[in-house]
Every structure is written in structure tokens, then in C-alpha cells.
Coordinates of C-alpha atoms in Angstrom, one line a residue:
M73 CA -25.3 -40.4 -55.4
G74 CA -27.3 -37.9 -53.4
R75 CA -26.6 -39.6 -50.2
D76 CA -22.8 -39.7 -51.1
R77 CA -22.9 -35.8 -51.8
R78 CA -24.5 -35.2 -48.4
C79 CA -21.8 -37.3 -46.7
R80 CA -19.1 -35.4 -48.5
A81 CA -20.7 -32.1 -47.4
T82 CA -20.6 -33.1 -43.8
L83 CA -16.9 -33.8 -44.0
R84 CA -16.1 -30.1 -45.3
P85 CA -14.3 -28.1 -42.6
R86 CA -16.7 -25.9 -40.7
M87 CA -15.9 -22.1 -41.0
K88 CA -14.7 -20.8 -37.6
R89 CA -16.2 -17.9 -36.2
P90 CA -13.6 -15.3 -35.1
I91 CA -14.3 -14.2 -31.7
A92 CA -12.5 -11.1 -30.2
I93 CA -12.1 -10.2 -26.6
S94 CA -11.0 -6.4 -25.7
D95 CA -10.1 -5.5 -22.3
S96 CA -9.1 -2.1 -20.8
A97 CA -5.6 -1.7 -19.4
N98 CA -5.6 -1.3 -15.6
F99 CA -9.1 -0.2 -16.0
Y100 CA -9.8 1.7 -12.7
V101 CA -6.5 3.3 -13.0
S102 CA -7.0 4.3 -16.5
A103 CA -10.6 5.7 -15.6
E104 CA -8.9 7.9 -12.9
R105 CA -6.3 9.2 -15.4
I106 CA -8.8 10.5 -17.9
F107 CA -9.7 13.5 -15.8
D108 CA -6.4 14.0 -14.0
P109 CA -3.3 14.3 -16.3
S110 CA -1.1 14.4 -13.3
L111 CA -1.6 10.8 -12.8
K112 CA 0.3 9.8 -16.0
N113 CA 3.4 8.0 -15.6
V114 CA 3.1 7.9 -11.7
P115 CA 2.3 5.0 -9.5
V116 CA -1.4 4.7 -8.7
I117 CA -3.6 2.2 -6.9
V118 CA -7.3 1.9 -6.4
L119 CA -8.7 0.3 -3.2
S120 CA -11.6 -2.2 -2.6
N121 CA -14.5 -1.3 -0.6
N122 CA -14.0 0.3 2.6
D123 CA -10.4 1.4 1.5
G124 CA -9.2 -2.1 2.3
C125 CA -7.0 -3.7 -0.4
A126 CA -5.4 -2.7 -3.6
V127 CA -7.5 -4.0 -6.3
A128 CA -6.1 -2.1 -9.3
R129 CA -2.4 -1.1 -9.9
S130 CA -0.8 1.0 -12.6
D131 CA 2.2 -0.5 -14.2
E132 CA 4.4 1.9 -12.2
A133 CA 2.8 0.7 -8.8
K134 CA 3.4 -3.0 -10.0
A135 CA 7.0 -2.2 -10.7
L136 CA 7.3 -1.0 -7.0
G137 CA 6.1 -4.4 -6.0
I138 CA 2.5 -3.6 -4.9
K139 CA 0.7 -6.9 -5.2
M140 CA -3.0 -7.4 -5.9
G141 CA -5.1 -7.6 -2.9
E142 CA -2.4 -6.1 -0.6
P143 CA -4.0 -4.4 2.4
L144 CA -3.4 -0.6 2.6
H145 CA -2.2 -0.6 6.0
M146 CA 0.5 -3.0 5.1
I147 CA 1.9 -0.7 2.3
K148 CA 1.6 2.6 4.0
D149 CA 5.4 3.1 4.2
K150 CA 5.9 2.2 0.5
V151 CA 2.9 4.5 -0.4
D152 CA 4.6 7.4 1.6
A153 CA 8.2 6.7 0.4
H154 CA 7.3 6.6 -3.3
G155 CA 4.5 9.1 -3.6
I156 CA 2.0 6.5 -4.6
R157 CA -1.4 8.0 -5.5
V158 CA -4.2 6.3 -3.7
F159 CA -8.0 6.2 -4.7
S160 CA -11.1 4.7 -3.2
S161 CA -13.2 2.7 -5.6
N162 CA -15.4 5.1 -7.7
Y163 CA -17.8 2.5 -9.2
T164 CA -20.2 5.2 -10.5
L165 CA -17.4 6.6 -12.5
Y166 CA -16.1 3.2 -13.6
G167 CA -19.6 1.9 -14.7
D168 CA -20.2 5.0 -16.8
I169 CA -16.8 4.8 -18.4
S170 CA -17.5 1.2 -19.1
R171 CA -20.8 2.0 -20.8
R172 CA -19.1 4.6 -23.0
I173 CA -16.5 2.1 -24.2
V174 CA -19.1 -0.5 -25.1
E175 CA -20.8 2.2 -27.2
V176 CA -17.5 2.5 -29.1
Y177 CA -17.4 -1.3 -29.6
E178 CA -20.8 -1.3 -31.1
D179 CA -19.6 1.0 -33.9
F180 CA -17.2 -1.8 -34.9
T181 CA -19.4 -5.0 -34.5
P182 CA -23.1 -5.7 -34.3
N183 CA -22.7 -8.2 -31.5
V184 CA -21.1 -7.4 -28.3
E185 CA -21.3 -9.5 -25.1
I186 CA -20.3 -7.8 -22.0
Y187 CA -18.2 -10.1 -19.8
S188 CA -17.0 -7.7 -17.0
I189 CA -16.8 -4.0 -16.3
D190 CA -13.5 -3.9 -18.3
E191 CA -13.9 -6.8 -20.9
C192 CA -16.2 -7.6 -23.7
F193 CA -16.4 -10.3 -26.3
L194 CA -16.8 -9.1 -29.9
D195 CA -18.1 -11.0 -33.0
F196 CA -15.5 -10.3 -35.7
T197 CA -17.3 -12.4 -38.4
G198 CA -17.0 -10.9 -42.0
F199 CA -14.0 -8.6 -41.4
Q200 CA -11.2 -9.6 -43.8
D201 CA -8.4 -7.7 -42.1
R202 CA -9.3 -8.3 -38.5
T203 CA -6.0 -6.9 -37.0
A204 CA -6.4 -3.5 -38.9
H205 CA -10.0 -3.3 -37.9
A206 CA -9.0 -4.1 -34.1
R207 CA -6.2 -1.4 -34.3
V208 CA -8.8 1.2 -35.5
M209 CA -11.1 0.3 -32.8
R210 CA -8.3 0.6 -30.2
S211 CA -7.5 4.1 -31.5
E212 CA -11.0 5.1 -31.5
V213 CA -11.6 4.0 -27.8
L214 CA -8.3 5.9 -26.9
R215 CA -9.5 9.0 -28.8
R216 CA -13.1 9.2 -27.7
I217 CA -12.7 7.8 -24.2
G218 CA -9.1 8.1 -23.2
V219 CA -8.8 4.3 -22.1
P220 CA -6.2 2.0 -23.7
V221 CA -7.5 -1.4 -24.6
R222 CA -5.9 -4.7 -25.8
V223 CA -7.5 -7.2 -28.4
G224 CA -7.2 -10.9 -28.8
I225 CA -9.0 -12.8 -31.6
A226 CA -9.4 -16.5 -32.1
S227 CA -12.0 -19.0 -32.9
S228 CA -13.0 -19.7 -29.3
K229 CA -13.3 -17.6 -26.2
T230 CA -10.6 -19.4 -24.3
L231 CA -8.1 -19.1 -27.1
A232 CA -9.2 -15.3 -27.6
K233 CA -8.3 -14.8 -23.9
C234 CA -4.9 -16.4 -24.4
A235 CA -4.2 -14.0 -27.4
N236 CA -5.5 -11.1 -25.3
D237 CA -2.9 -11.9 -22.4
V238 CA -0.1 -12.4 -24.9
A239 CA -1.0 -9.0 -26.6
K240 CA -0.9 -7.4 -23.2
K241 CA 2.6 -8.6 -22.4
N242 CA 4.4 -8.5 -25.7
P243 CA 4.7 -5.1 -27.3
I244 CA 5.6 -6.5 -30.8
F245 CA 1.9 -7.2 -31.2
R246 CA 0.9 -3.5 -30.6
G247 CA -2.1 -4.4 -28.6
V248 CA -3.7 -6.8 -31.1
L249 CA -3.1 -10.6 -31.6
D250 CA -5.1 -12.5 -34.1
M251 CA -4.8 -16.3 -33.4
M252 CA -7.1 -17.5 -36.1
D253 CA -4.0 -18.9 -37.8
E254 CA -3.2 -22.3 -36.2
T255 CA 0.5 -21.8 -37.0
L256 CA 0.5 -18.6 -35.0
A257 CA -1.3 -20.4 -32.1
D258 CA 1.4 -23.1 -32.1
F259 CA 4.1 -20.4 -31.8
V260 CA 2.1 -18.6 -29.1
L261 CA 0.6 -21.0 -26.8
P262 CA 4.0 -22.5 -25.4
M263 CA 4.6 -19.0 -24.0
V264 CA 1.2 -19.1 -21.9
P265 CA 1.6 -20.6 -18.4
V266 CA -1.2 -23.1 -17.6
G267 CA -2.1 -21.1 -14.7
D268 CA -2.8 -18.1 -16.8
I269 CA -5.6 -19.9 -18.8
W270 CA -9.1 -18.7 -18.4
G271 CA -11.0 -21.3 -16.2
V272 CA -7.9 -22.9 -14.7
G273 CA -7.9 -22.4 -11.0
H274 CA -5.1 -22.9 -8.4
K275 CA -6.1 -26.5 -7.6
T276 CA -6.5 -27.5 -11.2
Q277 CA -3.2 -25.8 -11.9
K278 CA -1.5 -28.0 -9.3
K279 CA -3.1 -31.1 -10.5
L280 CA -1.9 -30.4 -14.2
Q281 CA 1.5 -29.6 -13.0
D282 CA 1.8 -32.7 -11.2
V283 CA 1.2 -34.6 -14.5
G284 CA 3.8 -32.6 -16.3
I285 CA 1.4 -30.0 -18.0
H286 CA 2.8 -26.4 -17.7
T287 CA 1.8 -24.4 -20.6
A288 CA -1.4 -23.8 -22.7
S289 CA 0.1 -25.9 -25.6
E290 CA 0.7 -29.0 -23.3
L291 CA -2.7 -28.6 -22.1
R292 CA -4.3 -28.3 -25.6
D293 CA -2.5 -31.6 -26.6
M294 CA -3.9 -33.3 -23.4
P295 CA -6.1 -36.5 -24.1
I296 CA -9.6 -35.6 -23.7
R297 CA -10.4 -38.5 -21.4
Q298 CA -7.5 -37.7 -19.2
A299 CA -8.7 -34.1 -19.0
R300 CA -12.2 -35.2 -17.9
A301 CA -10.8 -37.6 -15.3
L302 CA -8.5 -34.8 -13.8
G303 CA -10.9 -31.9 -13.9
T304 CA -14.3 -33.1 -14.9
V305 CA -16.1 -31.6 -17.9
V306 CA -15.0 -28.2 -17.2
L307 CA -11.3 -28.9 -18.0
E308 CA -12.5 -31.2 -21.1
R309 CA -14.2 -28.0 -22.4
T310 CA -11.1 -25.9 -21.9
V311 CA -8.9 -28.4 -23.8
L312 CA -11.4 -28.4 -26.8
E313 CA -11.6 -24.6 -26.6
L314 CA -7.7 -24.5 -26.8
Q315 CA -8.0 -26.7 -29.8
G316 CA -10.2 -24.1 -31.4
E317 CA -13.4 -25.9 -30.9
P318 CA -15.9 -23.3 -29.2
C319 CA -17.7 -24.9 -26.2
L320 CA -18.7 -21.5 -24.8
S321 CA -21.3 -19.9 -26.8
F322 CA -21.3 -16.3 -27.9
D323 CA -24.4 -15.0 -26.3
E324 CA -26.1 -12.6 -28.7
V325 CA -29.2 -12.6 -26.5
E326 CA -28.7 -11.8 -22.9
P327 CA -29.7 -15.0 -20.8
Q328 CA -32.4 -14.3 -18.2
R329 CA -31.1 -13.9 -14.8
K330 CA -31.9 -16.7 -12.2
G331 CA -30.7 -14.9 -9.1
M332 CA -29.6 -11.5 -7.8
A333 CA -27.6 -10.3 -4.8
V334 CA -27.1 -6.8 -3.3
T335 CA -24.5 -7.0 -0.5
R336 CA -22.1 -4.4 0.9
S337 CA -19.6 -4.2 3.7
S338 CA -20.2 -1.6 6.3
G339 CA -18.1 1.5 6.9
A340 CA -18.5 1.1 10.6
P341 CA -19.6 -2.0 12.7
M342 CA -23.4 -2.1 13.0
T343 CA -24.2 -2.9 16.8
D344 CA -28.0 -2.6 17.0
F345 CA -30.9 -4.1 15.0
E346 CA -32.3 -0.7 13.6
T347 CA -28.8 0.4 12.3
L348 CA -28.4 -3.0 10.7
F349 CA -31.9 -3.0 9.2
Q350 CA -31.3 0.5 7.7
A351 CA -28.5 -1.2 5.7
I352 CA -30.8 -4.1 4.8
T353 CA -33.5 -1.6 3.8
A354 CA -31.0 0.0 1.4
H355 CA -29.9 -3.3 -0.1
A356 CA -33.7 -4.6 -0.5
T357 CA -34.7 -1.2 -2.2
R358 CA -31.7 -1.6 -4.7
A359 CA -32.7 -5.0 -5.3
A360 CA -36.2 -4.1 -6.1
E361 CA -35.1 -1.4 -8.5
K362 CA -32.9 -4.0 -10.3
L363 CA -35.9 -6.3 -10.6
R364 CA -38.0 -3.7 -12.2
N365 CA -35.3 -2.6 -14.5
H366 CA -34.9 -6.1 -16.0
G367 CA -38.8 -6.7 -16.0
L368 CA -38.6 -9.4 -13.4
V369 CA -40.2 -10.5 -10.1
A370 CA -38.7 -12.7 -7.4
G371 CA -40.1 -15.7 -5.6
T372 CA -37.6 -16.2 -2.7
L373 CA -35.7 -13.5 -0.7
T374 CA -32.7 -14.3 1.7
V375 CA -31.3 -11.8 4.2
F376 CA -27.9 -12.5 5.7
Y377 CA -25.4 -10.5 7.9
H378 CA -22.3 -11.4 9.8
T379 CA -19.5 -10.0 11.9
N380 CA -15.8 -9.5 10.9
R381 CA -14.5 -12.9 11.0
H382 CA -11.0 -11.7 11.3
R383 CA -11.8 -9.7 14.7
L384 CA -11.0 -12.7 17.0
D385 CA -11.2 -10.3 19.9
R386 CA -15.0 -9.6 19.4
P387 CA -17.9 -12.0 19.6
Q388 CA -18.6 -13.7 16.2
Y389 CA -22.2 -14.2 14.7
S390 CA -23.6 -15.2 11.4
G391 CA -27.4 -15.0 10.7
S392 CA -29.3 -15.9 7.6
R393 CA -33.0 -16.5 6.9
S394 CA -35.0 -17.0 3.6
T395 CA -38.7 -16.6 3.0
R396 CA -41.1 -17.2 0.1
L397 CA -42.7 -14.0 -1.8
M398 CA -46.4 -14.7 -2.3
P399 CA -47.4 -13.5 -4.7
M400 CA -43.9 -13.1 -6.5
S401 CA -43.1 -9.4 -6.5
S402 CA -40.7 -6.6 -7.4
D403 CA -42.5 -4.1 -5.1
T404 CA -40.1 -2.2 -2.8
F405 CA -42.5 -2.5 0.1
D406 CA -43.0 -6.0 -0.4
L407 CA -39.3 -6.8 -0.4
I408 CA -38.5 -4.6 2.6
A409 CA -41.4 -6.3 4.7
A410 CA -40.0 -9.6 3.8
A411 CA -36.5 -8.6 4.6
R412 CA -37.5 -7.3 8.0
R413 CA -39.2 -10.7 8.9
C414 CA -36.0 -12.5 7.9
A415 CA -33.6 -10.1 9.8
Q416 CA -35.6 -10.4 12.9
A417 CA -35.8 -14.2 12.7
A418 CA -31.9 -14.3 12.3
W419 CA -31.2 -11.9 15.0
P420 CA -29.1 -13.7 17.8
K421 CA -31.1 -15.0 20.8
G422 CA -30.2 -15.4 24.4
P423 CA -27.9 -13.1 26.4
Q424 CA -27.4 -9.7 24.5
R425 CA -23.8 -9.1 23.5
E426 CA -22.4 -6.3 21.5
Y427 CA -21.8 -7.8 18.1
G428 CA -20.4 -5.7 15.5
F429 CA -21.8 -6.6 12.1
T430 CA -19.7 -5.5 9.2
K431 CA -21.5 -7.0 6.2
A432 CA -25.2 -7.6 5.1
G433 CA -27.0 -8.4 2.1
V434 CA -30.2 -9.4 0.2
L435 CA -30.3 -12.3 -2.1
L436 CA -33.2 -12.8 -4.6
D437 CA -34.0 -16.2 -6.3
D438 CA -36.7 -17.7 -8.4
L439 CA -36.6 -14.8 -10.8
V440 CA -39.2 -14.9 -13.7
K441 CA -40.5 -12.2 -16.2
F442 CA -43.3 -10.2 -14.7
E443 CA -45.8 -11.3 -17.4
D444 CA -44.8 -15.0 -16.7
R445 CA -45.4 -15.0 -12.9
P446 CA -47.9 -17.3 -11.5
L447 CA -51.0 -15.5 -10.5
T448 CA -52.9 -16.1 -7.1
L449 CA -56.7 -16.1 -6.8
F450 CA -56.9 -12.3 -6.1
D451 CA -54.1 -11.1 -8.4
T452 CA -54.8 -8.6 -11.0
A453 CA -53.0 -8.1 -14.3
K454 CA -51.5 -4.9 -12.9
P455 CA -50.6 -4.7 -9.1
K456 CA -52.0 -1.9 -7.2
S457 CA -48.5 -0.5 -6.3
A458 CA -47.3 -0.5 -9.9
D459 CA -47.9 3.3 -10.5
L460 CA -46.3 4.1 -7.1
M461 CA -43.2 2.1 -8.0
A462 CA -42.9 3.6 -11.5
A463 CA -43.2 7.1 -9.9
L464 CA -40.5 6.1 -7.4
D465 CA -38.2 5.0 -10.1
H466 CA -38.9 8.1 -12.2
V467 CA -38.1 10.6 -9.5
N468 CA -34.9 8.8 -8.6
D469 CA -33.8 8.5 -12.3
R470 CA -34.5 12.2 -13.0
F471 CA -33.3 13.8 -9.8
G472 CA -30.6 11.3 -8.8
K473 CA -30.5 8.1 -6.7
K474 CA -31.7 8.3 -3.1
T475 CA -33.9 11.4 -3.8
V476 CA -36.7 9.6 -2.4
V477 CA -36.1 6.8 0.1
L478 CA -38.1 4.9 2.7
A479 CA -37.8 6.1 6.2
S480 CA -36.5 2.9 7.4
E481 CA -33.3 3.4 5.5
G482 CA -32.4 6.3 7.8
M483 CA -30.9 9.5 7.2
K484 CA -27.4 9.5 8.9
R485 CA -26.5 6.0 7.5
P486 CA -23.3 5.2 9.5
W487 CA -23.1 1.9 7.8
Q488 CA -22.2 3.4 4.4
L489 CA -18.9 2.4 2.9
R490 CA -15.8 4.4 3.6
A491 CA -14.4 6.1 0.6
D492 CA -11.9 8.7 2.0
H493 CA -10.0 8.8 -1.3
R494 CA -12.6 8.8 -3.7
S495 CA -12.3 11.1 -6.9
P496 CA -15.2 13.0 -8.2
R497 CA -18.0 11.2 -10.2
Y498 CA -17.1 13.4 -13.1
T499 CA -19.6 12.0 -15.7
T500 CA -22.7 11.5 -13.6
R501 CA -22.9 14.2 -11.2
M502 CA -23.5 17.9 -12.2
A503 CA -21.9 19.3 -9.0
E504 CA -18.7 17.2 -9.6
L505 CA -18.1 18.2 -13.3
P506 CA -14.4 19.0 -13.8
V507 CA -13.5 22.6 -14.1
V508 CA -10.9 24.2 -16.4
R509 CA -9.4 27.3 -15.0

């Protein structure tokens, strides 16, 4: 009898965990509008690094036909004709606004997983009226931060993303859609194009359309074996997620990073080694700071740099070298010394030509916790430079980034990103605080 009872217990339906995803509407534009009321109801775009392409558009700009990724020089006439407001990316401001939004979310759920700068997954377990709870949360974000958000709720992350997309586009849901009810999912999923599903790329979309699958509901009903054959285990997981079976876990504990990258495009072409190495020094310095912030050390460092692949009138070159860090380290001086060796080894040999390098970066791999690092024969529990690095971080935290830098980073920094249209960093710079007159 006991065995029968256990068998029946395993057949009971498992309680599904409600997962919400909340994302900010046109986040970069919304962040700019917080401090500048004149931007409300007017077309606004925010540009990518070096003021290249439109990476964020207000609804008004979208209505004028501005496409995502459209280069600024291609839409100059439209910008002038319609008075479109143009901004450079202000990552310092956006990162701080994102942090403040997460603080609001943490008042409404104990478990928040940051997915991107404008999206978070939220655990809604235990809330009876999830829709009402989400609407109160939306109102609180708008009141305290000034950014509109939309919320989708479902039993899996992929379904929650679908719910969120529908909540964005259909005003009858008033910014919140709870799809825990399978009947509602049956009604909504036929409205979601298969190309809009989280994790379905352009190539997979074409394959699916070739076999007659055009909507989320049709993909949900696709046989599992066919999904695996068409798109490997990734598509199989997507099908299961659309059926309400969570395959992507809710990460309550942040996974340890396995790699790290600091890369930037240059505001002006870098034509000599010392200018290039100034940029690489800055990237290696930032990478070392990030390692120490996470309590990690790196075992491998890679340096790369390349010219503008679209400038066919200029000589092209791409260089990359890697080196082991022995012992593993997060010391700024260690990383910069290793980066210089790599950069010199990758420098073009033979007849000297004037290359214009437009991007460089530092990649770190083999990351482990500082306390778990393998020790060499002469290592001590505390590296000799630990106090110096702690002092360096403390000064830059207290008085602002780049207060203390290595001389090899230079002073003029011609390689820095262009940001001709950047707004003030209202929330993180005393000198740029908004003034009420």
C-alpha cells in the first residue's frame, strides 16, 4: 500500500512557479526623459558608441520610420526635417537608473535575476493576485524612478517573455499580462510571430517557416523530436518552455563568471603603437578593477585590435595574442605588463604602413575565486600588491573613476569614444546635477 501511495504522489501535478519579466519601455530614451521634460511626446533617438547608429528610439521616432541600427549619417535629413532629438549613449546614467529600478523590484519580490540593463526576471511565487501586484510595482517604478515598465508572467521564462511582448503591444492588458492560465496562453500565443520568440534567431526562423510554423502556438505544438532535429537541443528546450515546462532555471545565486571582456571602439583611428597601448592600458585597468570587485583572479589574458573593416581605402590588419598569467592575478600592473607583451607580439611586422586601428580590447579567461587560486612555490596568502590595489580602488571609488591612473594610459586620450550629444550624468556626478531655476 505504501508503494502505491508513493506512486500516486508522483502523478500529482507539480505546482508551477510563476516567473515574471519586467522590462523598461525604450529604456535609454526613458532615462533621458526623466530629467528633460521637453523630450516628452517628441521623437528621440539614442546612438551607439562613437555616435554611429540608432540603438534606442522613442515611439514617435519609430513612427517616423527610424529603424533599429540605422546609421546617423543616413538619417540626417529626417532628423533635421522632423526635429528628432539625438543623444549619445550615456551608459553611466543608464546603469545608475537601472540599479535604482532593481531596488524597487526588490521591494516586491525576494528574488530578482538581472537579465540585462533594462530587463529583470522576478519570482512571483506566493502572490495570490499577481496582476494586481505587478500593477502596483509598475506604478511604484514610475513614481520613484520615472521609467514606464511592462510585466509578463508565466510558468517559464520563454512564456513570460511572450507575455511581456504582448503586454507591450496590446493596450487592453494595461502593461501586465499573466499567462499562468493555459486558456489565456492558448488565446495569446497564436498572436506571437515565431521570429519574436526568445531564442529563435533568423536562421531558425527561416527553417521553421519552411516547415509551416509561423506562430508561437504552432511551435509549442511541434513534436519534440522534430524540434531537436531542426534546431538541436536549444529549439527542443524552447518548445518545452512554450509548453510551460521550465528548462531555464531561475538563478537565485549569481553563477561565477568564466570570462570577462573590456573592449571599446576608438573615437579616432590609432595609428601608432603608443596611442594604441594607451587604450589597451585603460581596458586592462578596467578589467583588473572588475576582477577585484568580483573577488576573482584570471589565468589567461588576450589582447586584440583591428582596423575598420569597412574602410576599403585603408590597409587592413587584425592582431591578437594570448598569454598565461603565472601566478593567476587581478593586479593592475600584472595585467598591463602582460597586455603590453601581447600587444607588441601582435604588432604588424614588415614594411611599416599607416594602419588606423579603430577597436581594441582585453579578454580574461580561466577566472577563479581569489581564495581558490592555485599557489606557486613562492606565493603568499596575501600578495604584496594587495594593499596598493585596495588603496587604488578606494581613491577611485571615493573621488571618481580615473582620479588615479597609470602613466601608460596617457593624459590626452585621443582614442576615447566620441559622444558629441551626451546628456549630463545627472545621478553620479556632482558637477552635472540638474539645476532648477
